[in-house]
mmCIF file of C-alpha atoms in Angstrom:
data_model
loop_
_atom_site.group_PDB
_atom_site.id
_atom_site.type_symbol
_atom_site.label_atom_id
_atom_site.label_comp_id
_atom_site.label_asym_id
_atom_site.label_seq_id
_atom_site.Cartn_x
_atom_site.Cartn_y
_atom_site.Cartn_z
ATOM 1 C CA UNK A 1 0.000 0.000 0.000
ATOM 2 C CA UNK A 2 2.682 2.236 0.943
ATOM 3 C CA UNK A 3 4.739 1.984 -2.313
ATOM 4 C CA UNK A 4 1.592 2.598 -4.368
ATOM 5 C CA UNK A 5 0.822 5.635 -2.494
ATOM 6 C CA UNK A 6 4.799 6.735 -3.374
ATOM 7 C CA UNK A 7 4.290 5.863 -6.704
ATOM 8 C CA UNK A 8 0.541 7.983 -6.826
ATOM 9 C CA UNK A 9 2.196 11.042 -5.362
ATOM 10 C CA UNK A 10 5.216 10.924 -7.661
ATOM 11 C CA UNK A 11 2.721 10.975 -10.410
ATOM 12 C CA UNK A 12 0.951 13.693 -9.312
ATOM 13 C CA UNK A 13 4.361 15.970 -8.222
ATOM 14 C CA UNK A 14 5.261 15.035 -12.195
ATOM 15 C CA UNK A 15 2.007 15.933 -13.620
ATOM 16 C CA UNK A 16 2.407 18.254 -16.619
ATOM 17 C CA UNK A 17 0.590 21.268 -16.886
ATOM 18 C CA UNK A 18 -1.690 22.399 -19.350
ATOM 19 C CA UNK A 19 -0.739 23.879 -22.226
ATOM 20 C CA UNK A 20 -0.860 28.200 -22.511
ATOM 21 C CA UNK A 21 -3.498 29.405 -25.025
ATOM 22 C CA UNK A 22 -2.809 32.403 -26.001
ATOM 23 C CA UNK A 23 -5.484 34.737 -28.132
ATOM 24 C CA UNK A 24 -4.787 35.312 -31.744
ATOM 25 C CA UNK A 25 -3.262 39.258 -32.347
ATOM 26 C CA UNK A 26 -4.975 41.135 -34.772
ATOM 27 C CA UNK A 27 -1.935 40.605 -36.828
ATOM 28 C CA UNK A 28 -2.471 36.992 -36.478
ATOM 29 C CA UNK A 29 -5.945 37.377 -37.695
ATOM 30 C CA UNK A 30 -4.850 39.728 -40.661
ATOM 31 C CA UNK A 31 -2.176 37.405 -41.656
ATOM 32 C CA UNK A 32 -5.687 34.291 -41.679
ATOM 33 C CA UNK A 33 -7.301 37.091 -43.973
ATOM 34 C CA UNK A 34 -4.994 37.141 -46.361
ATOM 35 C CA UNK A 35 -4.010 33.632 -46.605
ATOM 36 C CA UNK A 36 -8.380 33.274 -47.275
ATOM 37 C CA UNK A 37 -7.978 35.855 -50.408
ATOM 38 C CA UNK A 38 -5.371 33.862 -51.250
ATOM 39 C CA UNK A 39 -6.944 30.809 -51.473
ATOM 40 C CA UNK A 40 -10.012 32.445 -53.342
ATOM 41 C CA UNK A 41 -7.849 34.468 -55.703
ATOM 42 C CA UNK A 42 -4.918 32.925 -56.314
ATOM 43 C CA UNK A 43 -3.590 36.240 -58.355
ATOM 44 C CA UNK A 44 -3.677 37.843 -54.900
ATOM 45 C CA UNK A 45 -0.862 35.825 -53.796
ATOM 46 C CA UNK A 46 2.307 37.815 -52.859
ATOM 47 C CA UNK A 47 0.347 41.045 -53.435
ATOM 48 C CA UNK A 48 -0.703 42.257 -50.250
ATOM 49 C CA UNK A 49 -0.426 46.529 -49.991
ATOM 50 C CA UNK A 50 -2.963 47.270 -47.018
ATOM 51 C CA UNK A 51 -4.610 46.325 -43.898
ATOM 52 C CA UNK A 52 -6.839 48.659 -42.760
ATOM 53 C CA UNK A 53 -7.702 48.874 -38.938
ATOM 54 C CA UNK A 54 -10.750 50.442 -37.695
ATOM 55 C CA UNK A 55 -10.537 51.097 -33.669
ATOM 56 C CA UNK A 56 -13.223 51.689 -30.983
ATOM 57 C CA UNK A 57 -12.060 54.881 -29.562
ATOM 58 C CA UNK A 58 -9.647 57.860 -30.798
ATOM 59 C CA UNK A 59 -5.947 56.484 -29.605
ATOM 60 C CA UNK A 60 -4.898 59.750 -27.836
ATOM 61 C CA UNK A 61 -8.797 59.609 -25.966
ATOM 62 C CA UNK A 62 -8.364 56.160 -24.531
ATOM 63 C CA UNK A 63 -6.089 53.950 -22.993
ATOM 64 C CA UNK A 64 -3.824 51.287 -24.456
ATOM 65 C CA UNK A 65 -5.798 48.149 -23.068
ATOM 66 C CA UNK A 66 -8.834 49.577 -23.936
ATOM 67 C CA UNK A 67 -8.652 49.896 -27.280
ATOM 68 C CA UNK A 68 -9.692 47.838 -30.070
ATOM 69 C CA UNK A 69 -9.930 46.871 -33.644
ATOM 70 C CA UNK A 70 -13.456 46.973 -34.706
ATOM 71 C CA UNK A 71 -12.898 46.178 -38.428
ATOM 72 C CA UNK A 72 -9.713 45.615 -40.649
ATOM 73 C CA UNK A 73 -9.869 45.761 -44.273
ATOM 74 C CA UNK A 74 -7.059 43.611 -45.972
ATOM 75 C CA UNK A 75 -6.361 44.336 -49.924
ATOM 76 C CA UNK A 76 -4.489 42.950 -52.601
ATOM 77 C CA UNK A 77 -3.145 44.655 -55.444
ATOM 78 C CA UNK A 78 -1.609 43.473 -59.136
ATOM 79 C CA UNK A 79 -1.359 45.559 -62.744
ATOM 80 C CA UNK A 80 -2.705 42.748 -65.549
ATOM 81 C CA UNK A 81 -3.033 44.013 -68.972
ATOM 82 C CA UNK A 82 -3.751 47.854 -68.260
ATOM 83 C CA UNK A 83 -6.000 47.275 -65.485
ATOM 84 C CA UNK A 84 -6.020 47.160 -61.960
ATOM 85 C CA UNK A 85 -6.769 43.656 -60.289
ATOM 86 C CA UNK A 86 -8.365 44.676 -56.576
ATOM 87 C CA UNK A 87 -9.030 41.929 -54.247
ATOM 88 C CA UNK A 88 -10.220 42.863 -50.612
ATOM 89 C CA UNK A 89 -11.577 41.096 -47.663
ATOM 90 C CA UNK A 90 -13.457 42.956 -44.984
ATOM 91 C CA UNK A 91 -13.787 41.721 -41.701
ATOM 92 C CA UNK A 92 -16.061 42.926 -39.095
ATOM 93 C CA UNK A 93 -14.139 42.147 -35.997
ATOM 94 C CA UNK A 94 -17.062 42.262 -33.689
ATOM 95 C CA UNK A 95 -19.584 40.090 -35.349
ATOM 96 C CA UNK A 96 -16.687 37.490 -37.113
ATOM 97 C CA UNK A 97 -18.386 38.216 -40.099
ATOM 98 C CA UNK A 98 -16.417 38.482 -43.367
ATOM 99 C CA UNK A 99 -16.923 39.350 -47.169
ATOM 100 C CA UNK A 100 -14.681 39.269 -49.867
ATOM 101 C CA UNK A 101 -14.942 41.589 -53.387
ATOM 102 C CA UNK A 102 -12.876 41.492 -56.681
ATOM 103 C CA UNK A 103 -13.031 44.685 -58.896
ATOM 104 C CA UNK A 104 -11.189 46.044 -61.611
ATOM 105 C CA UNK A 105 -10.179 49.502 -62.346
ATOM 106 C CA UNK A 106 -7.693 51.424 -65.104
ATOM 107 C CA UNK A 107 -6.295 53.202 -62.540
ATOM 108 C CA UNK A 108 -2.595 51.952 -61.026
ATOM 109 C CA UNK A 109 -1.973 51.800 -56.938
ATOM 110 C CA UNK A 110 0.479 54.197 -56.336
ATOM 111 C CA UNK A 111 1.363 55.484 -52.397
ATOM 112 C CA UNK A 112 2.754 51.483 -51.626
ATOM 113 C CA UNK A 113 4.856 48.608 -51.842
ATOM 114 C CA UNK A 114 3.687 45.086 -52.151
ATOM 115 C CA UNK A 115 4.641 42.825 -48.860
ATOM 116 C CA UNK A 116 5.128 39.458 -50.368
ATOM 117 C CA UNK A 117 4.843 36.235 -47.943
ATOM 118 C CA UNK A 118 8.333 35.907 -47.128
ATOM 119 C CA UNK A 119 8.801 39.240 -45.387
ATOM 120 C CA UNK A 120 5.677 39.413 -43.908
ATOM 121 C CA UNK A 121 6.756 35.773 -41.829
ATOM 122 C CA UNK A 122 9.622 37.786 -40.196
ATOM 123 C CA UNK A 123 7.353 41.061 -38.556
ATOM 124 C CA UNK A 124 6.841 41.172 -34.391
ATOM 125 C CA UNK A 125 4.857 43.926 -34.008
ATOM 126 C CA UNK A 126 1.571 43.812 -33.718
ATOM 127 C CA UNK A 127 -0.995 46.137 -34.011
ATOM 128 C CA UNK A 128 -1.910 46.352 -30.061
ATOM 129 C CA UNK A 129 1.934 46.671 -29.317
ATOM 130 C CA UNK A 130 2.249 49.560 -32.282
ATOM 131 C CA UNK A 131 -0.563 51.315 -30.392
ATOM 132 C CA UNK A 132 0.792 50.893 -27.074
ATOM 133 C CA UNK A 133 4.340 52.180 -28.321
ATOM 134 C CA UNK A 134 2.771 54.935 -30.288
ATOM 135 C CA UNK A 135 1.013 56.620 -26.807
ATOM 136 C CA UNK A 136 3.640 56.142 -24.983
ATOM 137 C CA UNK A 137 6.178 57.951 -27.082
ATOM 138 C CA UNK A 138 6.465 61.599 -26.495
ATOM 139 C CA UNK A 139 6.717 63.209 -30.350
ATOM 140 C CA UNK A 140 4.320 61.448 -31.410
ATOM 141 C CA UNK A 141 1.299 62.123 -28.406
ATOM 142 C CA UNK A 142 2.671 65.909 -28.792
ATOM 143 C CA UNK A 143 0.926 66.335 -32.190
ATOM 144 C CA UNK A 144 -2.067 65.525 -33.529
ATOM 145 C CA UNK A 145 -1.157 62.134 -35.411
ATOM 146 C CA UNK A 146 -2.748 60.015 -32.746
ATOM 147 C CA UNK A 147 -5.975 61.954 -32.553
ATOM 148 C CA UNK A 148 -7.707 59.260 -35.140
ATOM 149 C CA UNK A 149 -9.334 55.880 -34.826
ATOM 150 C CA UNK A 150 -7.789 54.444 -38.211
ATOM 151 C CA UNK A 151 -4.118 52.413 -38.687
ATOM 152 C CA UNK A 152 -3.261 51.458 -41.565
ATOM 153 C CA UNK A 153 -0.445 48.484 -42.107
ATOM 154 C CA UNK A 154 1.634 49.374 -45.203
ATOM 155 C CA UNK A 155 4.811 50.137 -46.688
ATOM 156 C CA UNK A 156 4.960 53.631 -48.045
ATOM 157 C CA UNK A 157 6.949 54.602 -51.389
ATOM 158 C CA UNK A 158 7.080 57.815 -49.641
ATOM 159 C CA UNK A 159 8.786 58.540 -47.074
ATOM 160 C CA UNK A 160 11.335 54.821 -47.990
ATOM 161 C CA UNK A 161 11.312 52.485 -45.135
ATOM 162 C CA UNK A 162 13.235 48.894 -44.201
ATOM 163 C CA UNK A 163 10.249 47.457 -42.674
ATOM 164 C CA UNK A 164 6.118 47.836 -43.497
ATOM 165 C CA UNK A 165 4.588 50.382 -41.160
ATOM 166 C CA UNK A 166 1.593 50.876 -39.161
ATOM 167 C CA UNK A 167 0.855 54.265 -39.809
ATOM 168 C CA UNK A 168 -1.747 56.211 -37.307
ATOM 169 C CA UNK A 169 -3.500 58.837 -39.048
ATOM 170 C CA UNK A 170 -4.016 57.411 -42.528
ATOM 171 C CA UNK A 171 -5.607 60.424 -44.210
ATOM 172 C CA UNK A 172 -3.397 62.898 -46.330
ATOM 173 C CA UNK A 173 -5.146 65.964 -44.553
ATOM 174 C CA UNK A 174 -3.817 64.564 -41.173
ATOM 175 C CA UNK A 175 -0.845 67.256 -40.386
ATOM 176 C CA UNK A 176 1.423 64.804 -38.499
ATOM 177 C CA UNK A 177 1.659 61.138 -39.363
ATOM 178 C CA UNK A 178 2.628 58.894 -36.712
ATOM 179 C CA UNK A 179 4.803 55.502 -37.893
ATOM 180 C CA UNK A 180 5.286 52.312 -35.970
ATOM 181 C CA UNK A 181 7.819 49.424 -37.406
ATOM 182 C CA UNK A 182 6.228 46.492 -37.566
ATOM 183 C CA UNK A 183 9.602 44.584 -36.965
ATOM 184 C CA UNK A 184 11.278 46.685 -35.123
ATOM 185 C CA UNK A 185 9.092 48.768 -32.939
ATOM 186 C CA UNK A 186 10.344 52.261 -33.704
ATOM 187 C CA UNK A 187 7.948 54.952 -33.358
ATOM 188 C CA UNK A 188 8.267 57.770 -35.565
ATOM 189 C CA UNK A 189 6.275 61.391 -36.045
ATOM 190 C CA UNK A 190 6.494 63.044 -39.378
ATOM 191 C CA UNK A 191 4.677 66.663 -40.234
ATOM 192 C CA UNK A 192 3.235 66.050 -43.992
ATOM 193 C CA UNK A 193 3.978 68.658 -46.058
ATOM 194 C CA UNK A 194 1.176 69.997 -48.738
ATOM 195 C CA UNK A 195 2.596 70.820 -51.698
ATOM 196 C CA UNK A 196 2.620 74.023 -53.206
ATOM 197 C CA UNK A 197 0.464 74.913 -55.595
ATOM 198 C CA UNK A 198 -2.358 72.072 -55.155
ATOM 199 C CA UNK A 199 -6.165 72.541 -54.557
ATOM 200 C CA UNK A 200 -5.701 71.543 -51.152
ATOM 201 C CA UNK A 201 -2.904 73.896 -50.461
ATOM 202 C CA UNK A 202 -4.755 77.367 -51.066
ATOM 203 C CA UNK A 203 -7.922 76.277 -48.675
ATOM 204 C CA UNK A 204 -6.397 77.269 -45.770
ATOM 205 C CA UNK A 205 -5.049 80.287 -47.435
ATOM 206 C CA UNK A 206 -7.884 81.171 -49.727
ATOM 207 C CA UNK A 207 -10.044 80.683 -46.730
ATOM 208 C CA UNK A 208 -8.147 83.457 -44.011
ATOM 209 C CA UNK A 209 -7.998 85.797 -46.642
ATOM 210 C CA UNK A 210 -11.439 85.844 -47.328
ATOM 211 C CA UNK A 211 -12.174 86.507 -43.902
ATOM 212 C CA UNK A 212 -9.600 89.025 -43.504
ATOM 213 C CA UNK A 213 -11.139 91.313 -46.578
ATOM 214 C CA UNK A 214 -14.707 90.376 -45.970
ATOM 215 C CA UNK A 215 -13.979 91.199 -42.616
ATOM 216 C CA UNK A 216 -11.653 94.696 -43.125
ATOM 217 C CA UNK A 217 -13.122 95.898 -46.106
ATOM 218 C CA UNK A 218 -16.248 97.230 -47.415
ATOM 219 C CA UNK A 219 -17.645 95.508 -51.008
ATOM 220 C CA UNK A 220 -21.678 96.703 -51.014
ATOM 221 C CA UNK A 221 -21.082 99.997 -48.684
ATOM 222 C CA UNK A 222 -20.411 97.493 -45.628
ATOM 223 C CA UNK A 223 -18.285 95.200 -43.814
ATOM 224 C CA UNK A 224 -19.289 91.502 -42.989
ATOM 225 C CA UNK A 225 -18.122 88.660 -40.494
ATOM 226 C CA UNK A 226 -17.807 85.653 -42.628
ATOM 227 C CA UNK A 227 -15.581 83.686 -40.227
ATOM 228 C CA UNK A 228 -17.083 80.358 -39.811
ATOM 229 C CA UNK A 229 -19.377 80.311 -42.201
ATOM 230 C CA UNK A 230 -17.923 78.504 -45.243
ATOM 231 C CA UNK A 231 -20.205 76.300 -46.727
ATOM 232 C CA UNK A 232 -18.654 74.836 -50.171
ATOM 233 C CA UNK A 233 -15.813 74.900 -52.285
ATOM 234 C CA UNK A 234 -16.905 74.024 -55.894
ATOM 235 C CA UNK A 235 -13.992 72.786 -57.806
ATOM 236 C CA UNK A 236 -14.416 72.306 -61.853
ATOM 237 C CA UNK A 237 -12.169 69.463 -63.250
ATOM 238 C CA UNK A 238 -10.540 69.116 -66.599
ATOM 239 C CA UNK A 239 -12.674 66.703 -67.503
ATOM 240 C CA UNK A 240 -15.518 64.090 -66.486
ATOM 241 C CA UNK A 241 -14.351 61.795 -63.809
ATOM 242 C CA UNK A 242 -14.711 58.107 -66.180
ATOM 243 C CA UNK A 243 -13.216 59.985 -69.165
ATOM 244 C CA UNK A 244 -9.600 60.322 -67.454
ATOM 245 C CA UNK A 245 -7.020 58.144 -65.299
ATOM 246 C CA UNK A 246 -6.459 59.873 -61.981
ATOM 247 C CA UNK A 247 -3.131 60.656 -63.049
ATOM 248 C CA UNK A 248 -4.492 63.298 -65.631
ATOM 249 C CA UNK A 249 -7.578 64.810 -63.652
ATOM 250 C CA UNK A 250 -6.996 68.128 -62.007
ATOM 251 C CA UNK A 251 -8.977 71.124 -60.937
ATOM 252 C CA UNK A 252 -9.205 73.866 -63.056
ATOM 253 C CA UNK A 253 -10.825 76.490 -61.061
ATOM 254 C CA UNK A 254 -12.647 76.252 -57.509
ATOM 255 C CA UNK A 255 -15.419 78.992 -56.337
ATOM 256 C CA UNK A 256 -15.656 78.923 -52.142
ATOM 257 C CA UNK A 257 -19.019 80.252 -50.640
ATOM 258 C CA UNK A 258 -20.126 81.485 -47.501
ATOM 259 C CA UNK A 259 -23.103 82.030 -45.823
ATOM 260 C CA UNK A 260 -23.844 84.652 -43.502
ATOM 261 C CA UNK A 261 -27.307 85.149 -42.143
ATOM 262 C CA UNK A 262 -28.385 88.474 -41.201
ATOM 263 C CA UNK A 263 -25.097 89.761 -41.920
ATOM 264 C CA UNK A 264 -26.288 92.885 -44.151
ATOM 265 C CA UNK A 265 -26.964 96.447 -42.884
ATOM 266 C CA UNK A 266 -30.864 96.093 -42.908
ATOM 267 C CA UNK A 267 -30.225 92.291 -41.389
ATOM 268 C CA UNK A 268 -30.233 90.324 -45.348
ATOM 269 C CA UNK A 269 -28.377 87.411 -45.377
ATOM 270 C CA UNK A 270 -25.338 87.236 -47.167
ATOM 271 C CA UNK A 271 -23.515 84.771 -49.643
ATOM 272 C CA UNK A 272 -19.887 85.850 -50.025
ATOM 273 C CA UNK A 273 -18.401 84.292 -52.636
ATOM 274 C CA UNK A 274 -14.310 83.217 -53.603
ATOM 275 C CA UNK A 275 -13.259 82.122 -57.183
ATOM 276 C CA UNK A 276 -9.260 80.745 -58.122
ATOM 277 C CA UNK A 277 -8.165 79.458 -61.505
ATOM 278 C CA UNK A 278 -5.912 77.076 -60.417
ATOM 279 C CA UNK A 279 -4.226 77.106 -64.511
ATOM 280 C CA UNK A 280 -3.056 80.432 -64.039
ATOM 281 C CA UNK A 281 -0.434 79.140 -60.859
ATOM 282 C CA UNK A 282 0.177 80.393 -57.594
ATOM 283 C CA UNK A 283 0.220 84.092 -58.225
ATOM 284 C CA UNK A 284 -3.095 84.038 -59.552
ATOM 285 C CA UNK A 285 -5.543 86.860 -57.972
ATOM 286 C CA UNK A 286 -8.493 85.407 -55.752
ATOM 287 C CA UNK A 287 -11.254 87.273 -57.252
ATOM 288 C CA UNK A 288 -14.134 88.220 -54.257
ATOM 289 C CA UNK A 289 -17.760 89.153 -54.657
ATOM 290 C CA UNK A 290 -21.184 89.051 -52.490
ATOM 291 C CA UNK A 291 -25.056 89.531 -53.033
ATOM 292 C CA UNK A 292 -28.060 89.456 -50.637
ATOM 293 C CA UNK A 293 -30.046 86.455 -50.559
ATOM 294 C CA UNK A 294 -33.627 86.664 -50.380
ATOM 295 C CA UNK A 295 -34.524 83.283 -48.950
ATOM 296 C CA UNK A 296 -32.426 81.128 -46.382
ATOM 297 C CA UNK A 297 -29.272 78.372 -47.081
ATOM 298 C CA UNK A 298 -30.645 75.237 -45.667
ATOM 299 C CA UNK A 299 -28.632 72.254 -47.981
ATOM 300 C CA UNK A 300 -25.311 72.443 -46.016
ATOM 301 C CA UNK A 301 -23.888 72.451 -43.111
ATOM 302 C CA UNK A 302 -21.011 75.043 -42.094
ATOM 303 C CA UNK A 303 -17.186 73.784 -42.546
ATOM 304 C CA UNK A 304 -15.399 74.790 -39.236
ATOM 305 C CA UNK A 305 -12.131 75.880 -39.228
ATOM 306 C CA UNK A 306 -10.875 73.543 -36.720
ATOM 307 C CA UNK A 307 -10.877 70.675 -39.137
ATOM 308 C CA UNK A 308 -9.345 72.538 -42.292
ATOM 309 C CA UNK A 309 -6.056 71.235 -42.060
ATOM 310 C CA UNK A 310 -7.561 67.884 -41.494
ATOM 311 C CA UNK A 311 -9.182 67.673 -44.821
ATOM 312 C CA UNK A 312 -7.469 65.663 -47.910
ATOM 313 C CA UNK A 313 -7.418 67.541 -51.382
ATOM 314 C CA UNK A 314 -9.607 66.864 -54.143
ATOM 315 C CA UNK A 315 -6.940 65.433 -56.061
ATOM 316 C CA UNK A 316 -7.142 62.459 -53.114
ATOM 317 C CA UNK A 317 -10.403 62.534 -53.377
ATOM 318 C CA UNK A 318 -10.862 61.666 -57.224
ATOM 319 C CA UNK A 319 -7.732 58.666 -56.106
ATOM 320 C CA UNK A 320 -9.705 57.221 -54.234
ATOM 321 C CA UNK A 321 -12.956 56.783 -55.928
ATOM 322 C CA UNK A 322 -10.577 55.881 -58.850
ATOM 323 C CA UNK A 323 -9.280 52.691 -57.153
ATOM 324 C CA UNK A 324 -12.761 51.444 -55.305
ATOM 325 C CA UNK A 325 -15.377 49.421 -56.630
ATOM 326 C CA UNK A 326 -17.698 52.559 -57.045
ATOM 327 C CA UNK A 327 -18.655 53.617 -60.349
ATOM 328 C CA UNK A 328 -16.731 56.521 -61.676
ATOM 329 C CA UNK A 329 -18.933 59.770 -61.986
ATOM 330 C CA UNK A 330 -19.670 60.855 -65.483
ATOM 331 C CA UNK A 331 -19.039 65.229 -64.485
ATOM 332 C CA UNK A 332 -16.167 67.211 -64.184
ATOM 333 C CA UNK A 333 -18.130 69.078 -61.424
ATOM 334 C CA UNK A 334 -16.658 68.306 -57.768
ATOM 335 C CA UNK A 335 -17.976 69.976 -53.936
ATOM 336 C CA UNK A 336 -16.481 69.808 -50.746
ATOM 337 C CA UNK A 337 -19.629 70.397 -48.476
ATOM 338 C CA UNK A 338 -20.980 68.751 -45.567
ATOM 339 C CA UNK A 339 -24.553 68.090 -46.775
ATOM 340 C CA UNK A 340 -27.633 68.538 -43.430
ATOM 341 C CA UNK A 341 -27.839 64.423 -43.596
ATOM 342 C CA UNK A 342 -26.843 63.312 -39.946
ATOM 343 C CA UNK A 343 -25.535 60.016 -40.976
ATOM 344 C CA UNK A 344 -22.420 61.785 -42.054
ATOM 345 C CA UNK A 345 -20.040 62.955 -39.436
ATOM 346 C CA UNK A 346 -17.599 64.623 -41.944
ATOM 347 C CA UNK A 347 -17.803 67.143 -44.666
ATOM 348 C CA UNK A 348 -17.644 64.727 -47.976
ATOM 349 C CA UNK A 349 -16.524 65.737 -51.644
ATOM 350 C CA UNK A 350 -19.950 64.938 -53.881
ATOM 351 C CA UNK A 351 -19.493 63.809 -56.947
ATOM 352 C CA UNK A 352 -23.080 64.023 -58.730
ATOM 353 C CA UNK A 353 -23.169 62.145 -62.065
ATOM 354 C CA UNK A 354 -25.552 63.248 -65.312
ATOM 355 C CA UNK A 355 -26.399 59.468 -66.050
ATOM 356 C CA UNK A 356 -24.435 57.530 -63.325
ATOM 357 C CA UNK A 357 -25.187 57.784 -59.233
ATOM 358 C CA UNK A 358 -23.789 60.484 -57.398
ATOM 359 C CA UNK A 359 -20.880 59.696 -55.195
ATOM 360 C CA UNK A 360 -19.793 60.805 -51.585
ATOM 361 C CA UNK A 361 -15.787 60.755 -50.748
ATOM 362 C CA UNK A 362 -15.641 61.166 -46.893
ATOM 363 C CA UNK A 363 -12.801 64.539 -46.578
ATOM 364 C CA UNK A 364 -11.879 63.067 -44.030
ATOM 365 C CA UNK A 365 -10.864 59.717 -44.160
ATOM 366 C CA UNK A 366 -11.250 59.380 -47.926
ATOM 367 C CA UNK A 367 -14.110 56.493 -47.262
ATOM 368 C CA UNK A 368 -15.855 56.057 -50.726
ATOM 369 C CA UNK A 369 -19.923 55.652 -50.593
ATOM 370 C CA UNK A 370 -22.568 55.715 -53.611
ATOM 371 C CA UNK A 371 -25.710 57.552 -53.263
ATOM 372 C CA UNK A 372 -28.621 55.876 -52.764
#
């Protein structure tokens, strides 16, 4: 009895312990995601360029722990025979549920390199620990990079880098841009430059000195306070969005309006208006005028100037409906407004076709979305 006892115990003292199982990283699951697109599109094979992360909160507004990816979007890009070959798989993190899409467009990816199997098997970093390394490092929580709730896993052209990034902040109108190496950790903060001479570098500009003559100078035998009160910026392309690659689509001209109510000297509302023509360069004269409206503007709501520098250009605009599934518009006619619908929570760039549906390009985040 005794020796089986010994023997029991020694069994017990050698037991082995269960084995640690540890959750999947987001990376983990982005790395299934692809390996599914894969396996339904075999072209898509060694031609990942994005992952797409969605999070729960703003990253400077919450804490590391706390936040999460919501939804990832992981896309796959190759150039067969003058086309575009898209394939994407969207993921909806909460619910598990997926969809994939295949689309073709004549437009080329440009902004990324491809991140073929074999160097995406030697990246550490996940997305939680790029987050966590981003908030805790002081240049980048000193701007406004982390004051988003997209990442975006890919390897820029532009600024040239060893490793693929996680880049916080995503949108071209963000004024910092915060990267994290996905192999080595670094953290890195980066102010965007606009370049001169683009649509999206006179806004800012066009917009202050509108205010500032509005504001200082008398056009109908009075002054008016304008500040605030921008409504659109009507920009006139060089030709009808399906006619053209993105490459060779520009603005031409741009008119801004503003709306003032009550603003005149008997108490009139006021429309102040702002035209450029972008073909005659940078020293071209902003030409100004006004008039009295005789019945309210109710179609938009105002711009504030808070998010100016947060907005992408037009020309990122027309990119990006280029390379999604949307159909392109059939009009050369482009506005940056922020249409009175409360499902949107940014001003969008409307694109509204003659024959083909109208099309909203969040200014924003560049998120693409056909009219109903």
């Amino acid at each position: 009895m005794l020796a089986v006892c010994c023997a029991l115990i020694a069994a017990s003292c050698h037991k082995e312990s269960a084995p640690v199982v540890t959750e999947p990283t987001i990376f983990d699951i982005m790395v299934e995601d692809y390996q599914a697109l894969v396996k339904a599109f075999p072209l898509a094979k060694d031609n990942f360029v994005e992952a797409r992360f969605v999070l729960n909160n703003e990253i400077s507004a919450a804490s590391a722990a706390s936040l999460k990816a919501e939804s990832m979007e992981v896309i796959c890009y190759t150039w067969i025979e003058g086309f575009s070959e898209i394939f994407v798989l969207d993921h909806d993190l909460t619910t598990g549920k997926t969809e994939m899409n295949h689309y073709s467009v004549d437009t080329p990816w440009t902004g990324d390199m491809k991140i073929p199997e074999s160097e995406m098997q030697g990246l550490k970093v996940s997305l939680e620990e790029a987050i966590e390394r981003a908030k805790k490092d002081p240049e980048a929580a000193a701007g406004d990079g982390l004051d988003t709730h997209y990442v975006t896993f890919r390897k820029p052209l532009w600024p040239v880098w060893p490793n693929p990034q996680y880049v916080i902040g995503g949108s071209a109108g963000r004024k910092n841009h915060v990267f994290v190496d996905s192999k080595t950790g670094d953290v890195v903060s980066l102010e965007a430059p606009v370049e001169e001479g683009t649509a999206k570098a006179f806004i800012s500009e066009d917009y202050n000195m509108m205010i500032d003559q509005f504001g200082n100078f008398e056009i109908m035998g009075y002054k008016i306070e304008i500040h605030e009160h921008w409504v659109e910026a009507q920009y006139i392309l060089n030709a009808p969005v399906n006619s053209r690659q993105a490459s060779e689509l520009f603005p031409k001209e741009v008119t801004y309006i503003f709306y003032a109510p009550g603003a005149s000297k008997d108490g009139k509302d006021v429309m102040a208006r702002g035209w450029r023509d972008f073909t005659a360069g940078p020293m071209a004269k902003l030409d100004m005028s006004m008039e009295e409206l005789s019945s309210p503007w109710t179609v938009d709501k105002y711009i504030v100037s808070d998010i100016i520098d947060d907005l992408i250009g037009v020309d990122d605009a027309i990119y990006n409906l280029k390379i999604s599934p949307v159909t392109d518009t059939d009009t050369p006619n482009v506005t940056l407004r922020w249409p009175a619908i409360p499902a949107l929570e940014h001003p969008q760039y409307v694109f509204i076709g003659e024959k083909t549906k109208s099309v909203y390009v969040d200014a924003i985040t560049g998120d693409v979305m056909e009219a109903k």
